[in-house]
Amino acid sequence: MLRKEQNDLLTQTGPGTPMGALFRSYWIPALLAEELPENDCAPVRVRLLSEPLLAVRDSEGRYGLVSEFCAHRGVSLWFGRNEECGIRCAYHGWKYDVTGQCIDVPSEPATFCRRVKLQAYPLVKQGDVLWTYMGAPEKRPPLPEFEFSLVPAEQTFTSKRLQECNWLQAMEGGIDSSHVSWLHRANLDSDPLFKGAKGNTYNLKDPKPVFNVVPSAGGLLIGARRNAENGNYYWRITPWVMPCFTMVPPRGDHPVHGHFWVPIDDDSCWAWSYEYHPSRPLTEEEVAAVRAGQGIHVEYTPGTYRPLANKDNDYLIDRAAQKAGKTYSGVSGIAMQDASLQESMGPIVDRTKENLVSTDNGIIMARFRLLIAAKNLADKGIAPPGIDSAHQKVRSAAIILPPDKPFKEVPGETFVARPEVAPVSV
Amino acid sequence: MLRKEQNDLLTQTGPGTPMGALFRSYWIPALLAEELPENDCAPVRVRLLSEPLLAVRDSEGRYGLVSEFCAHRGVSLWFGRNEECGIRCAYHGWKYDVTGQCIDVPSEPATFCRRVKLQAYPLVKQGDVLWTYMGAPEKRPPLPEFEFSLVPAEQTFTSKRLQECNWLQAMEGGIDSSHVSWLHRANLDSDPLFKGAKGNTYNLKDPKPVFNVVPSAGGLLIGARRNAENGNYYWRITPWVMPCFTMVPPRGDHPVHGHFWVPIDDDSCWAWSYEYHPSRPLTEEEVAAVRAGQGIHVEYTPGTYRPLANKDNDYLIDRAAQKAGKTYSGVSGIAMQDASLQESMGPIVDRTKENLVSTDNGIIMARFRLLIAAKNLADKGIAPPGIDSAHQKVRSAAIILPPDKPFKEVPGETFVARPEVAPVSV
Amino acid sequence: MLRKEQNDLLTQTGPGTPMGALFRSYWIPALLAEELPENDCAPVRVRLLSEPLLAVRDSEGRYGLVSEFCAHRGVSLWFGRNEECGIRCAYHGWKYDVTGQCIDVPSEPATFCRRVKLQAYPLVKQGDVLWTYMGAPEKRPPLPEFEFSLVPAEQTFTSKRLQECNWLQAMEGGIDSSHVSWLHRANLDSDPLFKGAKGNTYNLKDPKPVFNVVPSAGGLLIGARRNAENGNYYWRITPWVMPCFTMVPPRGDHPVHGHFWVPIDDDSCWAWSYEYHPSRPLTEEEVAAVRAGQGIHVEYTPGTYRPLANKDNDYLIDRAAQKAGKTYSGVSGIAMQDASLQESMGPIVDRTKENLVSTDNGIIMARFRLLIAAKNLADKGIAPPGIDSAHQKVRSAAIILPPDKPFKEVPGETFVARPEVAPVSV
């Protein structure tokens, strides 16, 4: 349970807010690389942290993220012509490069345009993602080093989808390992990205996981313990890296997946979903499955990144399938099972009315770390955890341990990304 | 004409409002019984008096109306599984019975759930309707005894439709007998539930009814007098029972009909429409007609209780039919003729700008009784009229009287429900 | 750049605002005559200057513009019956004539209705347009005398379209001659209402016009100078008549066109577009072209005056056509090229953030004249420029002048409407 002012602080990320300042300390995913497929392609409107922006790829392949609106009279540059190393406003031909610098105002002397510059942020391709950093240039950290975006292209796949609620309730669902035994119960043995793993049986047999949450350098390690054979325990350990990165524990030899939850504004966010294998290419079947919206991915409303199943169509709920146990909530697909419930809480859930329990410890500690970090940044200028690339090289794990061994005693390297080494998985 | 604060008081029915408290003194229609057709069927979201609720029918047929959202982290229970005498939240399996009592939290000891209880209201089937009472349990009155819901099933039919304006302007239209001669003029002799009654000719010939409104124990008796033959008068007498029940005067041997207007929130309401005959079954033709949306019923937008003709399609207005006199306003059907005009006033009409006349006396007195009752309840805790089942056993009547006989002198039993006795009708 | 209070003043035109008072000093276009095609036709809802109104044509062909809502209980008169020299409310038959006077309240004595009168404004047909004047009756000016609406019917054509932004940013686009060389570049030589004029070559060759703006009796003359042959200049001179009339300079022998921008409310306006030739009928080809949405006209969403290309479909942007240079912004048609950019600024652009340049001089001076006129009217009751019919008889011109001759020295009659005399055009 939070006080109202705590809930406001954690959920508001626009310019000038403490949580907005925290988010502006990190590189965050801005677009899929596929959205800017070639030099001088059409620019793309993208709203991030409540700022209206335009993503551009120029004639020489440079990327930029600039204010959407022309400095002249405020027209959207989305209608602009992207040509000759700059985007030219369609109204009067004012031209800007990818840094936001105005490089031509046709009606004025050349000296004029030098004084005109749009708000702009770097946009850098790494893996399947175009990343941006929206903070002060002098505090810009090195590029992120999350494993999923550094492995060879054939080992990784990333998608994004619109989620119509605040980023925090989406993320809280993401680090909440306990709902898997309920909401996703029917999917563990049917989804091609989940089925067949031995660990699934523990998930299904023990719906009362015990949580053990440990702070890490960059965030948390969230351990969920379920009963296995012979008195042993099946541990699923989820790293959370501040402010909004998580990695789901692996299952058998399936690819590993996880999420970023990036605020569009306070009422909606991008749910980013990656799928990768550290030590082998994704198979054709796996690629076909994730492209078809299986696993933690979705089918889209054509021409958009909005899910086909959404709140306007009640997530295509199928009560007969629910009754028959083919799905637990009546909604198909793991991603939309999560999104439907998280969106059902309203745009920003009122956390003054919660009744948290032991399985919410990961959520409680994540909120606490975020509050502390936002306060330390605002009051003392202390850079938050999760910026250091060492904090980003994390691994999740699924492991069987004897009853007397806490997961904290598992060798630390288990939770560290190691090129070409498969994850620890059951 | 009302002062702004009077208009606000009468139109606002959310938690904590005086008019909300008044409504919470009564049993009110919540759902059609058909919406919960079998044990363990899908739960139904229902918003009443600005409260988001969920209607549930459990494995043993018990009904309940509970807060829509799980006490844990606020997810909608609409996605829940309705099974084994309770609804289980699809997120983490928290389970509630129809009283809102939490009966299982899988991750916690059994003692935990006993302290968790959702806001809940009784839901009771009587006739075609599931009724609720949203007030303090200790003040819960006996079940209502409106005749239409007590007669044998083959004698009665009830429907509901969404009306996109405040409950009060819908109800004011319902107790306004004078508009029949105008708005519904073309329907009196063509609608299968209206046509053929001798009284229709008086309605059509005398468009200047004289109103005589008399307080009753539970509300009002609203008499509208029109000229008949030989200097006699044709009286149509409409009972209004507080806060929102009316019964239209009968026509010939047609079934009798009427309405409840139940606030969803301050901008919309459920228009409930019943059709019954006290002394005979409805005929096949009558049932077919009301199911097809004739009389005071409507055709729906498929899959909803929203009318097919609605403000988004200008109520399918047909100007040629209007010009030809086939309809008076261009809108088809008595119900949508009313709804279209009432919705055209905006969500909440500004009653400080009215110009009321003699035919509005019923409306004026109904507002006055509501204001007094709300004030008496708020200030002195006095239970309002209309709760007593004797107040609910009313009848409307259509009757011819000599010029020197006021309708008040008609025997009182005329206006009282009497099993198997046909209404007094012309 | 404007201060916030200046921007608010210029963009707000509802009842009681200074700019609203200014607009209420003039006759303004209210509807196309085609919207009320015959006596006793269906009334039309029209919102102007934030007032909800109803346009009516009675049994004898009289026009009127009255408050949309019945004085009785506030029902929309749009559902009313238009018959026997008045519109009768569909609810209780209250009847009003085209002046808003109530002429019958069926339930009351005849004396009652005389005291009931709706707010009403005159509605007068002149040319293709129904004009209204929404100010104090005692200050009503003579009918406007804009040339396009006074020439014989076969010489003129007028359309209107919904524009989803404030009137001022639409009008500022209309008096901004410099964007033609950019936004409409590809249309000059392909649109049937533009192509073939010699002046087009100057427009295309010189994208850096020099502006010379001169106050006129009714508003401004905005001169845009571009290079022509032999050191001469090509001048395009646009008259702007307060508050919202403009005429685009002619091209060759094409019809002349221009606009009114009339506030619906503060977030939307009617973009009126006229097309006329002072000295010859429009050809069949020209009429076919404007009816098909070419030139400055548009194709509509069927059954409405909303453009088919609109913000909900991203103006049907065609990136391939943009890339190929078939359109400059990717949007088809001159009108929608303008509207798309103006709407992209948001409902009311924040003019505190502009960076105005020399080509914006017309806009700067127009704002200044509006601010002064609104202030003079509010503070001193001074009638604003543009009311006098002499101010309205303007002409635009396109002309080649030697370098030493400013356009101010062009004979004044060039800029005055002269029956049957062709415009000065290149």
PDB file of N, CA and C in Angstrom, chain C residues 53-120:
ATOM      1  N   LEU C  53     -27.098  26.330 -32.509  1.00  0.00           N
ATOM      2  CA  LEU C  53     -28.199  26.981 -33.230  1.00  0.00           C
ATOM      3  C   LEU C  53     -28.862  26.006 -34.194  1.00  0.00           C
ATOM      4  N   LEU C  54     -30.018  26.431 -34.670  1.00  0.00           N
ATOM      5  CA  LEU C  54     -30.767  25.626 -35.627  1.00  0.00           C
ATOM      6  C   LEU C  54     -31.171  26.537 -36.784  1.00  0.00           C
ATOM      7  N   ALA C  55     -30.837  26.094 -37.998  1.00  0.00           N
ATOM      8  CA  ALA C  55     -31.209  26.864 -39.188  1.00  0.00           C
ATOM      9  C   ALA C  55     -32.503  26.294 -39.756  1.00  0.00           C
ATOM     10  N   VAL C  56     -33.428  27.190 -40.065  1.00  0.00           N
ATOM     11  CA  VAL C  56     -34.769  26.785 -40.479  1.00  0.00           C
ATOM     12  C   VAL C  56     -35.183  27.560 -41.731  1.00  0.00           C
ATOM     13  N   ARG C  57     -35.906  26.885 -42.613  1.00  0.00           N
ATOM     14  CA  ARG C  57     -36.518  27.572 -43.766  1.00  0.00           C
ATOM     15  C   ARG C  57     -37.999  27.255 -43.725  1.00  0.00           C
ATOM     16  N   ASP C  58     -38.821  28.267 -43.620  1.00  0.00           N
ATOM     17  CA  ASP C  58     -40.235  28.004 -43.327  1.00  0.00           C
ATOM     18  C   ASP C  58     -41.073  27.812 -44.590  1.00  0.00           C
ATOM     19  N   SER C  59     -42.368  27.675 -44.417  1.00  0.00           N
ATOM     20  CA  SER C  59     -43.277  27.325 -45.514  1.00  0.00           C
ATOM     21  C   SER C  59     -43.294  28.380 -46.612  1.00  0.00           C
ATOM     22  N   GLU C  60     -42.919  29.592 -46.260  1.00  0.00           N
ATOM     23  CA  GLU C  60     -42.920  30.647 -47.261  1.00  0.00           C
ATOM     24  C   GLU C  60     -41.514  31.036 -47.668  1.00  0.00           C
ATOM     25  N   GLY C  61     -40.539  30.199 -47.304  1.00  0.00           N
ATOM     26  CA  GLY C  61     -39.182  30.440 -47.765  1.00  0.00           C
ATOM     27  C   GLY C  61     -38.372  31.366 -46.881  1.00  0.00           C
ATOM     28  N   ARG C  62     -38.945  31.794 -45.760  1.00  0.00           N
ATOM     29  CA  ARG C  62     -38.173  32.633 -44.846  1.00  0.00           C
ATOM     30  C   ARG C  62     -37.123  31.785 -44.136  1.00  0.00           C
ATOM     31  N   TYR C  63     -35.951  32.387 -43.937  1.00  0.00           N
ATOM     32  CA  TYR C  63     -34.879  31.697 -43.227  1.00  0.00           C
ATOM     33  C   TYR C  63     -34.759  32.243 -41.810  1.00  0.00           C
ATOM     34  N   GLY C  64     -34.296  31.399 -40.916  1.00  0.00           N
ATOM     35  CA  GLY C  64     -34.021  31.872 -39.568  1.00  0.00           C
ATOM     36  C   GLY C  64     -32.976  31.000 -38.904  1.00  0.00           C
ATOM     37  N   LEU C  65     -32.297  31.598 -37.928  1.00  0.00           N
ATOM     38  CA  LEU C  65     -31.274  30.875 -37.171  1.00  0.00           C
ATOM     39  C   LEU C  65     -31.639  31.072 -35.707  1.00  0.00           C
ATOM     40  N   VAL C  66     -32.116  30.002 -35.061  1.00  0.00           N
ATOM     41  CA  VAL C  66     -32.632  30.138 -33.696  1.00  0.00           C
ATOM     42  C   VAL C  66     -31.865  29.214 -32.752  1.00  0.00           C
ATOM     43  N   SER C  67     -31.985  29.496 -31.490  1.00  0.00           N
ATOM     44  CA  SER C  67     -31.407  28.612 -30.473  1.00  0.00           C
ATOM     45  C   SER C  67     -31.878  27.181 -30.723  1.00  0.00           C
ATOM     46  N   GLU C  68     -30.967  26.214 -30.570  1.00  0.00           N
ATOM     47  CA  GLU C  68     -31.345  24.837 -30.906  1.00  0.00           C
ATOM     48  C   GLU C  68     -32.416  24.275 -29.970  1.00  0.00           C
ATOM     49  N   PHE C  69     -32.530  24.836 -28.767  1.00  0.00           N
ATOM     50  CA  PHE C  69     -33.307  24.140 -27.732  1.00  0.00           C
ATOM     51  C   PHE C  69     -34.625  24.843 -27.398  1.00  0.00           C
ATOM     52  N   CYS C  70     -35.653  24.050 -27.244  1.00  0.00           N
ATOM     53  CA  CYS C  70     -36.980  24.553 -26.912  1.00  0.00           C
ATOM     54  C   CYS C  70     -36.938  25.287 -25.564  1.00  0.00           C
ATOM     55  N   ALA C  71     -37.662  26.388 -25.487  1.00  0.00           N
ATOM     56  CA  ALA C  71     -37.677  27.183 -24.259  1.00  0.00           C
ATOM     57  C   ALA C  71     -38.393  26.479 -23.110  1.00  0.00           C
ATOM     58  N   HIS C  72     -39.169  25.452 -23.419  1.00  0.00           N
ATOM     59  CA  HIS C  72     -39.964  24.763 -22.418  1.00  0.00           C
ATOM     60  C   HIS C  72     -39.060  23.965 -21.465  1.00  0.00           C
ATOM     61  N   ARG C  73     -38.564  22.824 -21.937  1.00  0.00           N
ATOM     62  CA  ARG C  73     -37.720  22.013 -21.058  1.00  0.00           C
ATOM     63  C   ARG C  73     -36.383  21.664 -21.703  1.00  0.00           C
ATOM     64  N   GLY C  74     -36.059  22.301 -22.836  1.00  0.00           N
ATOM     65  CA  GLY C  74     -34.692  22.201 -23.340  1.00  0.00           C
ATOM     66  C   GLY C  74     -34.423  21.122 -24.363  1.00  0.00           C
ATOM     67  N   VAL C  75     -35.492  20.556 -24.944  1.00  0.00           N
ATOM     68  CA  VAL C  75     -35.317  19.530 -25.969  1.00  0.00           C
ATOM     69  C   VAL C  75     -34.820  20.167 -27.270  1.00  0.00           C
ATOM     70  N   SER C  76     -34.054  19.419 -28.057  1.00  0.00           N
ATOM     71  CA  SER C  76     -33.564  19.947 -29.325  1.00  0.00           C
ATOM     72  C   SER C  76     -34.707  20.100 -30.320  1.00  0.00           C
ATOM     73  N   LEU C  77     -34.787  21.280 -30.895  1.00  0.00           N
ATOM     74  CA  LEU C  77     -35.808  21.524 -31.920  1.00  0.00           C
ATOM     75  C   LEU C  77     -35.437  20.873 -33.257  1.00  0.00           C
ATOM     76  N   TRP C  78     -34.251  20.273 -33.332  1.00  0.00           N
ATOM     77  CA  TRP C  78     -33.835  19.592 -34.571  1.00  0.00           C
ATOM     78  C   TRP C  78     -34.814  18.467 -34.907  1.00  0.00           C
ATOM     79  N   PHE C  79     -35.445  17.905 -33.882  1.00  0.00           N
ATOM     80  CA  PHE C  79     -36.431  16.852 -34.114  1.00  0.00           C
ATOM     81  C   PHE C  79     -37.805  17.435 -34.453  1.00  0.00           C
ATOM     82  N   GLY C  80     -37.883  18.750 -34.505  1.00  0.00           N
ATOM     83  CA  GLY C  80     -39.175  19.410 -34.660  1.00  0.00           C
ATOM     84  C   GLY C  80     -39.777  19.237 -36.040  1.00  0.00           C
ATOM     85  N   ARG C  81     -41.061  19.555 -36.115  1.00  0.00           N
ATOM     86  CA  ARG C  81     -41.778  19.539 -37.394  1.00  0.00           C
ATOM     87  C   ARG C  81     -41.764  20.946 -37.966  1.00  0.00           C
ATOM     88  N   ASN C  82     -41.285  21.057 -39.182  1.00  0.00           N
ATOM     89  CA  ASN C  82     -41.179  22.333 -39.856  1.00  0.00           C
ATOM     90  C   ASN C  82     -42.383  22.458 -40.784  1.00  0.00           C
ATOM     91  N   GLU C  83     -43.387  23.216 -40.365  1.00  0.00           N
ATOM     92  CA  GLU C  83     -44.636  23.219 -41.116  1.00  0.00           C
ATOM     93  C   GLU C  83     -45.451  24.455 -40.791  1.00  0.00           C
ATOM     94  N   GLU C  84     -46.200  24.923 -41.754  1.00  0.00           N
ATOM     95  CA  GLU C  84     -47.115  26.056 -41.565  1.00  0.00           C
ATOM     96  C   GLU C  84     -46.431  27.245 -40.902  1.00  0.00           C
ATOM     97  N   CYS C  85     -45.314  27.660 -41.533  1.00  0.00           N
ATOM     98  CA  CYS C  85     -44.616  28.868 -41.088  1.00  0.00           C
ATOM     99  C   CYS C  85     -44.126  28.809 -39.647  1.00  0.00           C
ATOM    100  N   GLY C  86     -43.546  27.698 -39.310  1.00  0.00           N
ATOM    101  CA  GLY C  86     -42.949  27.630 -37.989  1.00  0.00           C
ATOM    102  C   GLY C  86     -42.431  26.232 -37.742  1.00  0.00           C
ATOM    103  N   ILE C  87     -41.611  26.098 -36.709  1.00  0.00           N
ATOM    104  CA  ILE C  87     -41.121  24.777 -36.341  1.00  0.00           C
ATOM    105  C   ILE C  87     -41.740  24.410 -35.002  1.00  0.00           C
ATOM    106  N   ARG C  88     -42.336  23.229 -34.966  1.00  0.00           N
ATOM    107  CA  ARG C  88     -43.064  22.790 -33.794  1.00  0.00           C
ATOM    108  C   ARG C  88     -42.207  21.759 -33.074  1.00  0.00           C
ATOM    109  N   CYS C  89     -41.949  21.999 -31.793  1.00  0.00           N
ATOM    110  CA  CYS C  89     -41.174  21.054 -31.003  1.00  0.00           C
ATOM    111  C   CYS C  89     -41.884  19.704 -31.001  1.00  0.00           C
ATOM    112  N   ALA C  90     -41.123  18.640 -31.183  1.00  0.00           N
ATOM    113  CA  ALA C  90     -41.727  17.307 -31.269  1.00  0.00           C
ATOM    114  C   ALA C  90     -42.231  16.802 -29.924  1.00  0.00           C
ATOM    115  N   TYR C  91     -41.860  17.502 -28.843  1.00  0.00           N
ATOM    116  CA  TYR C  91     -42.225  16.981 -27.519  1.00  0.00           C
ATOM    117  C   TYR C  91     -43.669  17.354 -27.149  1.00  0.00           C
ATOM    118  N   HIS C  92     -43.951  18.665 -27.106  1.00  0.00           N
ATOM    119  CA  HIS C  92     -45.291  19.112 -26.693  1.00  0.00           C
ATOM    120  C   HIS C  92     -45.897  20.110 -27.661  1.00  0.00           C
ATOM    121  N   GLY C  93     -45.293  20.206 -28.849  1.00  0.00           N
ATOM    122  CA  GLY C  93     -45.911  21.008 -29.880  1.00  0.00           C
ATOM    123  C   GLY C  93     -45.722  22.516 -29.765  1.00  0.00           C
ATOM    124  N   TRP C  94     -44.809  22.982 -28.916  1.00  0.00           N
ATOM    125  CA  TRP C  94     -44.543  24.416 -28.898  1.00  0.00           C
ATOM    126  C   TRP C  94     -44.015  24.814 -30.267  1.00  0.00           C
ATOM    127  N   LYS C  95     -44.520  25.938 -30.778  1.00  0.00           N
ATOM    128  CA  LYS C  95     -44.190  26.317 -32.147  1.00  0.00           C
ATOM    129  C   LYS C  95     -43.525  27.690 -32.182  1.00  0.00           C
ATOM    130  N   TYR C  96     -42.470  27.782 -33.012  1.00  0.00           N
ATOM    131  CA  TYR C  96     -41.700  29.023 -33.125  1.00  0.00           C
ATOM    132  C   TYR C  96     -41.611  29.439 -34.584  1.00  0.00           C
ATOM    133  N   ASP C  97     -41.634  30.757 -34.819  1.00  0.00           N
ATOM    134  CA  ASP C  97     -41.379  31.207 -36.184  1.00  0.00           C
ATOM    135  C   ASP C  97     -39.878  31.433 -36.379  1.00  0.00           C
ATOM    136  N   VAL C  98     -39.493  31.874 -37.603  1.00  0.00           N
ATOM    137  CA  VAL C  98     -38.057  31.975 -37.911  1.00  0.00           C
ATOM    138  C   VAL C  98     -37.361  33.098 -37.140  1.00  0.00           C
ATOM    139  N   THR C  99     -38.123  33.944 -36.472  1.00  0.00           N
ATOM    140  CA  THR C  99     -37.482  34.967 -35.629  1.00  0.00           C
ATOM    141  C   THR C  99     -37.273  34.466 -34.211  1.00  0.00           C
ATOM    142  N   GLY C 100     -37.671  33.221 -33.941  1.00  0.00           N
ATOM    143  CA  GLY C 100     -37.535  32.675 -32.602  1.00  0.00           C
ATOM    144  C   GLY C 100     -38.759  32.934 -31.736  1.00  0.00           C
ATOM    145  N   GLN C 101     -39.706  33.735 -32.245  1.00  0.00           N
ATOM    146  CA  GLN C 101     -40.913  34.026 -31.470  1.00  0.00           C
ATOM    147  C   GLN C 101     -41.755  32.765 -31.329  1.00  0.00           C
ATOM    148  N   CYS C 102     -42.168  32.482 -30.096  1.00  0.00           N
ATOM    149  CA  CYS C 102     -43.071  31.364 -29.880  1.00  0.00           C
ATOM    150  C   CYS C 102     -44.457  31.795 -30.327  1.00  0.00           C
ATOM    151  N   ILE C 103     -45.085  31.004 -31.201  1.00  0.00           N
ATOM    152  CA  ILE C 103     -46.390  31.398 -31.730  1.00  0.00           C
ATOM    153  C   ILE C 103     -47.497  30.423 -31.343  1.00  0.00           C
ATOM    154  N   ASP C 104     -47.141  29.368 -30.623  1.00  0.00           N
ATOM    155  CA  ASP C 104     -48.194  28.481 -30.110  1.00  0.00           C
ATOM    156  C   ASP C 104     -47.647  27.601 -28.999  1.00  0.00           C
ATOM    157  N   VAL C 105     -48.353  27.600 -27.867  1.00  0.00           N
ATOM    158  CA  VAL C 105     -48.110  26.606 -26.817  1.00  0.00           C
ATOM    159  C   VAL C 105     -49.455  25.936 -26.597  1.00  0.00           C
ATOM    160  N   PRO C 106     -49.639  24.746 -27.174  1.00  0.00           N
ATOM    161  CA  PRO C 106     -50.975  24.149 -27.226  1.00  0.00           C
ATOM    162  C   PRO C 106     -51.681  24.067 -25.885  1.00  0.00           C
ATOM    163  N   SER C 107     -50.944  23.853 -24.824  1.00  0.00           N
ATOM    164  CA  SER C 107     -51.619  23.631 -23.545  1.00  0.00           C
ATOM    165  C   SER C 107     -52.006  24.928 -22.841  1.00  0.00           C
ATOM    166  N   GLU C 108     -51.530  26.058 -23.341  1.00  0.00           N
ATOM    167  CA  GLU C 108     -51.709  27.306 -22.593  1.00  0.00           C
ATOM    168  C   GLU C 108     -52.539  28.315 -23.395  1.00  0.00           C
ATOM    169  N   PRO C 109     -53.059  29.335 -22.701  1.00  0.00           N
ATOM    170  CA  PRO C 109     -53.773  30.400 -23.416  1.00  0.00           C
ATOM    171  C   PRO C 109     -52.831  31.119 -24.393  1.00  0.00           C
ATOM    172  N   ALA C 110     -53.409  31.723 -25.425  1.00  0.00           N
ATOM    173  CA  ALA C 110     -52.599  32.337 -26.486  1.00  0.00           C
ATOM    174  C   ALA C 110     -51.687  33.429 -25.953  1.00  0.00           C
ATOM    175  N   THR C 111     -52.075  34.064 -24.857  1.00  0.00           N
ATOM    176  CA  THR C 111     -51.236  35.137 -24.330  1.00  0.00           C
ATOM    177  C   THR C 111     -49.889  34.625 -23.834  1.00  0.00           C
ATOM    178  N   PHE C 112     -49.869  33.360 -23.437  1.00  0.00           N
ATOM    179  CA  PHE C 112     -48.638  32.829 -22.854  1.00  0.00           C
ATOM    180  C   PHE C 112     -47.479  32.862 -23.831  1.00  0.00           C
ATOM    181  N   CYS C 113     -47.740  32.383 -25.054  1.00  0.00           N
ATOM    182  CA  CYS C 113     -46.624  32.178 -25.969  1.00  0.00           C
ATOM    183  C   CYS C 113     -45.975  33.487 -26.379  1.00  0.00           C
ATOM    184  N   ARG C 114     -46.707  34.582 -26.286  1.00  0.00           N
ATOM    185  CA  ARG C 114     -46.115  35.862 -26.702  1.00  0.00           C
ATOM    186  C   ARG C 114     -44.907  36.238 -25.865  1.00  0.00           C
ATOM    187  N   ARG C 115     -44.869  35.734 -24.653  1.00  0.00           N
ATOM    188  CA  ARG C 115     -43.754  36.076 -23.763  1.00  0.00           C
ATOM    189  C   ARG C 115     -42.550  35.163 -23.957  1.00  0.00           C
ATOM    190  N   VAL C 116     -42.699  34.177 -24.819  1.00  0.00           N
ATOM    191  CA  VAL C 116     -41.608  33.198 -25.012  1.00  0.00           C
ATOM    192  C   VAL C 116     -40.920  33.459 -26.352  1.00  0.00           C
ATOM    193  N   LYS C 117     -39.629  33.656 -26.305  1.00  0.00           N
ATOM    194  CA  LYS C 117     -38.887  33.909 -27.549  1.00  0.00           C
ATOM    195  C   LYS C 117     -37.507  33.282 -27.421  1.00  0.00           C
ATOM    196  N   LEU C 118     -37.125  32.574 -28.453  1.00  0.00           N
ATOM    197  CA  LEU C 118     -35.790  31.992 -28.496  1.00  0.00           C
ATOM    198  C   LEU C 118     -34.778  33.051 -28.939  1.00  0.00           C
ATOM    199  N   GLN C 119     -33.559  32.913 -28.474  1.00  0.00           N
ATOM    200  CA  GLN C 119     -32.473  33.681 -29.068  1.00  0.00           C
ATOM    201  C   GLN C 119     -32.476  33.367 -30.559  1.00  0.00           C
ATOM    202  N   ALA C 120     -32.392  34.388 -31.397  1.00  0.00           N
ATOM    203  CA  ALA C 120     -32.446  34.153 -32.840  1.00  0.00           C
ATOM    204  C   ALA C 120     -31.634  35.202 -33.567  1.00  0.00           C
TER     205      ALA C 120
END
